[in-house]
PDB file of C-alpha atoms and ligand atoms in Angstrom:
ATOM      1  CA  MET U 220      13.845  -3.258 -12.101  1.00 91.00           C
ATOM      2  CA  PRO U 221      12.309  -5.349  -9.319  1.00 94.00           C
ATOM      3  CA  LYS U 222       8.552  -5.433  -9.061  1.00 93.00           C
ATOM      4  CA  LEU U 223       7.472  -3.058  -6.298  1.00 93.00           C
ATOM      5  CA  ILE U 224       4.141  -3.487  -4.566  1.00 94.00           C
ATOM      6  CA  GLU U 225       3.011  -0.631  -2.348  1.00 95.00           C
ATOM      7  CA  GLY U 226      -0.403   0.006  -0.861  1.00 96.00           C
ATOM      8  CA  LYS U 227      -2.449   3.127  -1.516  1.00 96.00           C
ATOM      9  CA  ILE U 228      -3.918   5.098   1.324  1.00 97.00           C
ATOM     10  CA  SER U 229      -7.576   5.587   0.568  1.00 97.00           C
ATOM     11  CA  ALA U 230     -10.663   4.984   2.660  1.00 98.00           C
ATOM     12  CA  GLN U 231     -13.082   5.110  -0.242  1.00 97.00           C
ATOM     13  CA  GLY U 232     -15.494   2.193   0.056  1.00 96.00           C
ATOM     14  CA  ILE U 233     -13.583   0.740   3.029  1.00 98.00           C
ATOM     15  CA  LYS U 234     -15.513  -0.371   6.115  1.00 98.00           C
ATOM     16  CA  CYS U 235     -13.548   0.279   9.297  1.00 98.00           C
ATOM     17  CA  ALA U 236     -14.103  -0.853  12.852  1.00 98.00           C
ATOM     18  CA  ILE U 237     -12.378   1.112  15.597  1.00 98.00           C
ATOM     19  CA  VAL U 238     -12.014  -0.558  18.996  1.00 98.00           C
ATOM     20  CA  VAL U 239     -11.187   2.006  21.640  1.00 98.00           C
ATOM     21  CA  SER U 240     -10.856   1.580  25.383  1.00 98.00           C
ATOM     22  CA  ARG U 241     -12.538   3.805  27.934  1.00 98.00           C
ATOM     23  CA  PHE U 242      -9.715   3.517  30.477  1.00 96.00           C
ATOM     24  CA  ASN U 243      -7.601   6.696  30.294  1.00 97.00           C
ATOM     25  CA  ASP U 244     -10.446   8.204  28.301  1.00 97.00           C
ATOM     26  CA  PHE U 245      -8.813  11.636  28.188  1.00 97.00           C
ATOM     27  CA  ILE U 246      -6.045  10.147  26.006  1.00 98.00           C
ATOM     28  CA  CYS U 247      -8.146   7.585  24.143  1.00 98.00           C
ATOM     29  CA  GLN U 248     -10.648  10.189  22.968  1.00 98.00           C
ATOM     30  CA  ARG U 249      -7.792  12.073  21.299  1.00 98.00           C
ATOM     31  CA  LEU U 250      -6.531   8.913  19.648  1.00 98.00           C
ATOM     32  CA  LEU U 251     -10.074   8.336  18.381  1.00 98.00           C
ATOM     33  CA  ASP U 252     -10.259  11.906  17.060  1.00 98.00           C
ATOM     34  CA  GLY U 253      -6.966  11.330  15.221  1.00 98.00           C
ATOM     35  CA  ALA U 254      -8.115   8.047  13.695  1.00 98.00           C
ATOM     36  CA  MET U 255     -11.460   9.504  12.613  1.00 98.00           C
ATOM     37  CA  ASP U 256      -9.743  12.526  11.098  1.00 97.00           C
ATOM     38  CA  ALA U 257      -7.362  10.287   9.129  1.00 98.00           C
ATOM     39  CA  LEU U 258     -10.212   8.148   7.785  1.00 98.00           C
ATOM     40  CA  VAL U 259     -12.393  11.113   6.801  1.00 98.00           C
ATOM     41  CA  ARG U 260      -9.470  12.960   5.178  1.00 98.00           C
ATOM     42  CA  HIS U 261      -8.752   9.857   3.130  1.00 98.00           C
ATOM     43  CA  GLY U 262     -12.304   9.641   1.825  1.00 98.00           C
ATOM     44  CA  ALA U 263     -14.396   7.804   4.429  1.00 98.00           C
ATOM     45  CA  SER U 264     -17.898   8.889   5.356  1.00 97.00           C
ATOM     46  CA  ASP U 265     -19.406   8.331   8.805  1.00 96.00           C
ATOM     47  CA  ASP U 266     -21.475   5.354   7.683  1.00 97.00           C
ATOM     48  CA  GLN U 267     -18.279   3.442   6.831  1.00 98.00           C
ATOM     49  CA  ILE U 268     -16.964   3.720  10.396  1.00 98.00           C
ATOM     50  CA  THR U 269     -18.137   1.756  13.446  1.00 98.00           C
ATOM     51  CA  VAL U 270     -16.672   2.667  16.852  1.00 98.00           C
ATOM     52  CA  ILE U 271     -16.802   0.053  19.614  1.00 98.00           C
ATOM     53  CA  LYS U 272     -15.862   1.080  23.150  1.00 98.00           C
ATOM     54  CA  VAL U 273     -14.440  -1.514  25.532  1.00 98.00           C
ATOM     55  CA  PRO U 274     -13.635  -1.077  29.247  1.00 98.00           C
ATOM     56  CA  GLY U 275      -9.834  -1.217  29.050  1.00 97.00           C
ATOM     57  CA  ALA U 276      -6.911  -2.159  26.851  1.00 97.00           C
ATOM     58  CA  PHE U 277      -7.032  -5.746  28.090  1.00 97.00           C
ATOM     59  CA  GLU U 278     -10.428  -6.152  26.420  1.00 98.00           C
ATOM     60  CA  ILE U 279      -9.256  -4.797  23.026  1.00 98.00           C
ATOM     61  CA  PRO U 280      -7.849  -8.022  21.486  1.00 98.00           C
ATOM     62  CA  SER U 281     -10.915 -10.203  22.042  1.00 98.00           C
ATOM     63  CA  MET U 282     -13.164  -7.544  20.530  1.00 98.00           C
ATOM     64  CA  ALA U 283     -10.730  -6.952  17.656  1.00 98.00           C
ATOM     65  CA  LYS U 284     -10.698 -10.665  16.847  1.00 98.00           C
ATOM     66  CA  ARG U 285     -14.491 -10.881  16.964  1.00 98.00           C
ATOM     67  CA  LEU U 286     -14.836  -7.911  14.594  1.00 98.00           C
ATOM     68  CA  ALA U 287     -12.092  -9.089  12.269  1.00 98.00           C
ATOM     69  CA  LEU U 288     -13.791 -12.464  11.898  1.00 98.00           C
ATOM     70  CA  ALA U 289     -17.287 -10.981  11.510  1.00 96.00           C
ATOM     71  CA  GLY U 290     -16.858 -10.439   7.771  1.00 96.00           C
ATOM     72  CA  ARG U 291     -18.386  -6.956   7.968  1.00 97.00           C
ATOM     73  CA  PHE U 292     -15.212  -4.889   8.120  1.00 98.00           C
ATOM     74  CA  ASP U 293     -12.164  -4.455   5.908  1.00 98.00           C
ATOM     75  CA  CYS U 294      -9.943  -3.498   8.842  1.00 98.00           C
ATOM     76  CA  VAL U 295      -9.912  -3.092  12.603  1.00 98.00           C
ATOM     77  CA  ILE U 296      -8.107  -0.215  14.307  1.00 98.00           C
ATOM     78  CA  CYS U 297      -7.184  -0.724  17.971  1.00 98.00           C
ATOM     79  CA  LEU U 298      -6.827   2.337  20.202  1.00 98.00           C
ATOM     80  CA  GLY U 299      -5.973   2.525  23.873  1.00 98.00           C
ATOM     81  CA  ALA U 300      -3.527   3.845  26.437  1.00 97.00           C
ATOM     82  CA  VAL U 301      -1.699   1.763  29.001  1.00 97.00           C
ATOM     83  CA  ILE U 302       0.187   3.962  31.436  1.00 96.00           C
ATOM     84  CA  ARG U 303       2.675   2.584  33.935  1.00 94.00           C
ATOM     85  CA  GLY U 304       1.678   2.678  37.596  1.00 88.00           C
ATOM     86  CA  ALA U 305       3.344   1.507  40.770  1.00 79.00           C
ATOM     87  CA  THR U 306       2.777  -2.220  40.183  1.00 83.00           C
ATOM     88  CA  PRO U 307       3.608  -4.749  37.406  1.00 84.00           C
ATOM     89  CA  HIS U 308       0.006  -4.465  36.128  1.00 88.00           C
ATOM     90  CA  PHE U 309       1.265  -2.346  33.211  1.00 92.00           C
ATOM     91  CA  ASP U 310       3.616  -5.090  32.020  1.00 92.00           C
ATOM     92  CA  HIS U 311       0.901  -7.734  32.011  1.00 93.00           C
ATOM     93  CA  ILE U 312      -1.639  -5.609  30.172  1.00 95.00           C
ATOM     94  CA  SER U 313       0.733  -4.106  27.615  1.00 95.00           C
ATOM     95  CA  ALA U 314       2.205  -7.502  26.683  1.00 94.00           C
ATOM     96  CA  GLN U 315      -1.210  -9.109  26.330  1.00 96.00           C
ATOM     97  CA  VAL U 316      -2.774  -6.327  24.296  1.00 97.00           C
ATOM     98  CA  ALA U 317       0.086  -6.275  21.776  1.00 97.00           C
ATOM     99  CA  ARG U 318       0.204 -10.054  21.470  1.00 97.00           C
ATOM    100  CA  GLY U 319      -3.578 -10.307  21.284  1.00 98.00           C
ATOM    101  CA  ALA U 320      -3.979  -7.662  18.591  1.00 98.00           C
ATOM    102  CA  ALA U 321      -1.299  -9.354  16.494  1.00 97.00           C
ATOM    103  CA  ALA U 322      -3.024 -12.712  16.970  1.00 98.00           C
ATOM    104  CA  ALA U 323      -6.332 -11.214  15.797  1.00 98.00           C
ATOM    105  CA  ALA U 324      -4.621 -10.079  12.590  1.00 97.00           C
ATOM    106  CA  TYR U 325      -2.887 -13.417  11.985  1.00 96.00           C
ATOM    107  CA  GLU U 326      -5.983 -15.468  12.699  1.00 96.00           C
ATOM    108  CA  SER U 327      -8.405 -13.377  10.658  1.00 97.00           C
ATOM    109  CA  GLN U 328      -6.134 -12.249   7.798  1.00 93.00           C
ATOM    110  CA  ILE U 329      -7.868  -8.860   8.124  1.00 96.00           C
ATOM    111  CA  PRO U 330      -5.617  -5.866   8.868  1.00 98.00           C
ATOM    112  CA  VAL U 331      -5.661  -5.108  12.592  1.00 98.00           C
ATOM    113  CA  SER U 332      -3.606  -2.024  13.393  1.00 98.00           C
ATOM    114  CA  PHE U 333      -2.131  -1.133  16.760  1.00 98.00           C
ATOM    115  CA  GLY U 334      -2.722   2.349  18.108  1.00 98.00           C
ATOM    116  CA  VAL U 335      -2.388   1.385  21.736  1.00 98.00           C
ATOM    117  CA  LEU U 336       0.033   3.610  23.637  1.00 97.00           C
ATOM    118  CA  THR U 337       2.250   1.963  26.239  1.00 96.00           C
ATOM    119  CA  CYS U 338       3.829   4.806  28.176  1.00 96.00           C
ATOM    120  CA  ASP U 339       5.753   5.348  31.384  1.00 95.00           C
ATOM    121  CA  THR U 340       4.071   8.682  32.087  1.00 96.00           C
ATOM    122  CA  ILE U 341       0.903  10.574  31.274  1.00 96.00           C
ATOM    123  CA  GLU U 342       3.083  13.234  29.610  1.00 96.00           C
ATOM    124  CA  GLN U 343       4.414  10.641  27.139  1.00 97.00           C
ATOM    125  CA  ALA U 344       0.838   9.621  26.369  1.00 97.00           C
ATOM    126  CA  ILE U 345      -0.269  13.219  25.781  1.00 97.00           C
ATOM    127  CA  GLU U 346       2.679  13.754  23.425  1.00 97.00           C
ATOM    128  CA  ARG U 347       1.556  10.770  21.323  1.00 97.00           C
ATOM    129  CA  ALA U 348      -2.140  11.639  21.348  1.00 97.00           C
ATOM    130  CA  GLY U 349      -2.047  14.788  19.301  1.00 94.00           C
ATOM    131  CA  ALA U 350       0.719  16.874  20.874  1.00 92.00           C
ATOM    132  CA  LYS U 351       4.406  17.036  19.922  1.00 86.00           C
ATOM    133  CA  SER U 352       4.893  13.423  18.812  1.00 89.00           C
ATOM    134  CA  GLY U 353       1.897  13.291  16.485  1.00 95.00           C
ATOM    135  CA  ASN U 354      -1.196  11.195  16.986  1.00 98.00           C
ATOM    136  CA  LYS U 355      -0.852   7.405  17.099  1.00 98.00           C
ATOM    137  CA  GLY U 356      -4.566   7.072  16.372  1.00 98.00           C
ATOM    138  CA  TRP U 357      -4.022   8.805  13.050  1.00 98.00           C
ATOM    139  CA  ASP U 358      -0.990   6.565  12.346  1.00 98.00           C
ATOM    140  CA  ALA U 359      -2.930   3.398  13.150  1.00 98.00           C
ATOM    141  CA  ALA U 360      -5.775   4.399  10.826  1.00 98.00           C
ATOM    142  CA  VAL U 361      -3.412   5.153   7.938  1.00 98.00           C
ATOM    143  CA  SER U 362      -1.541   1.859   8.475  1.00 98.00           C
ATOM    144  CA  ALA U 363      -4.816  -0.059   8.388  1.00 98.00           C
ATOM    145  CA  LEU U 364      -5.820   1.591   5.088  1.00 98.00           C
ATOM    146  CA  GLU U 365      -2.433   0.822   3.565  1.00 98.00           C
ATOM    147  CA  MET U 366      -2.691  -2.834   4.570  1.00 98.00           C
ATOM    148  CA  VAL U 367      -6.235  -3.115   3.175  1.00 98.00           C
ATOM    149  CA  SER U 368      -4.958  -1.806  -0.139  1.00 98.00           C
ATOM    150  CA  LEU U 369      -1.920  -4.121  -0.114  1.00 97.00           C
ATOM    151  CA  LEU U 370      -4.003  -7.219   0.606  1.00 96.00           C
ATOM    152  CA  LYS U 371      -6.383  -6.306  -2.222  1.00 95.00           C
ATOM    153  CA  MET U 372      -3.436  -6.007  -4.623  1.00 94.00           C
ATOM    154  CA  LEU U 373      -2.292  -9.509  -3.722  1.00 91.00           C
ATOM    155  CA  ASP U 374      -5.758 -11.074  -4.216  1.00 81.00           C
TER     156      ASP U 374
HETATM  157  N1  LIG O 547      -6.463  -0.424  31.120  1.00 84.51           N
HETATM  158  C1  LIG O 547      -5.968   0.461  30.244  1.00 84.51           C
HETATM  159  O1  LIG O 547      -6.500   0.565  29.132  1.00 84.51           O
HETATM  160  N2  LIG O 547      -4.882   1.221  30.540  1.00 84.51           N
HETATM  161  C2  LIG O 547      -4.265   1.135  31.771  1.00 84.51           C
HETATM  162  O2  LIG O 547      -3.285   1.887  32.003  1.00 84.51           O
HETATM  163  C3  LIG O 547      -4.773   0.218  32.715  1.00 84.51           C
HETATM  164  N3  LIG O 547      -4.155   0.110  34.009  1.00 84.51           N
HETATM  165  O3  LIG O 547      -3.083   0.686  34.224  1.00 84.51           O
HETATM  166  O4  LIG O 547      -4.671  -0.537  34.917  1.00 84.51           O
HETATM  167  C4  LIG O 547      -5.902  -0.565  32.368  1.00 84.51           C
HETATM  168  N4  LIG O 547      -6.435  -1.460  33.232  1.00 84.51           N
HETATM  169  C5  LIG O 547      -7.718  -2.094  33.020  1.00 84.51           C
HETATM  170  C6  LIG O 547      -7.637  -3.329  32.133  1.00 84.51           C
HETATM  171  O5  LIG O 547      -7.347  -2.993  30.785  1.00 84.51           O
HETATM  172  C7  LIG O 547      -8.935  -4.117  32.142  1.00 84.51           C
HETATM  173  O6  LIG O 547      -9.983  -3.334  31.637  1.00 84.51           O
HETATM  174  C8  LIG O 547      -9.323  -4.616  33.542  1.00 84.51           C
HETATM  175  O7  LIG O 547      -8.240  -5.330  34.115  1.00 84.51           O
HETATM  176  C9  LIG O 547     -10.556  -5.555  33.461  1.00 84.51           C
HETATM  177  O8  LIG O 547     -10.297  -6.711  32.679  1.00 84.51           O
END
């Protein structure tokens, strides 16, 4: 039998930072609700969770990196919604936010999860923020907890 290493999903004793953008607040607030619900249902109390609001998705990676390197959090959960408009703005922001969040994780070695929607339409965003396609905020929170557990197992 090969050795199998799998993370547990528990928020007990875990300090979480959530970076959430204010742009498209109607969607982002639902992603935040989903992430908070996931953390609390997995054992977190309010004092373990710090929520930091940034202006837009473009600002998420720099804040995520700062928090991940601060030494005060076990994981950083990134939440935002980039919705395509009539110009290439969407492409620039969505590429940078994904690359930047990944860089924050690589450079800090702290789990940084990606709950930033990149959608063509507002309907697609609504579907992924608590309607028929689940809640990507919830998913990002659970992924962060799993990675925290996995990294602890490898210590
Ligand atoms: N920010 C978003 O979070 N989502 C968007 O859809 C968006 N669009 O489409 O413009 C957006 N723009 C703002 C951007 O993230 C920065 O806050 C702004 O450019 C200032 O740096």
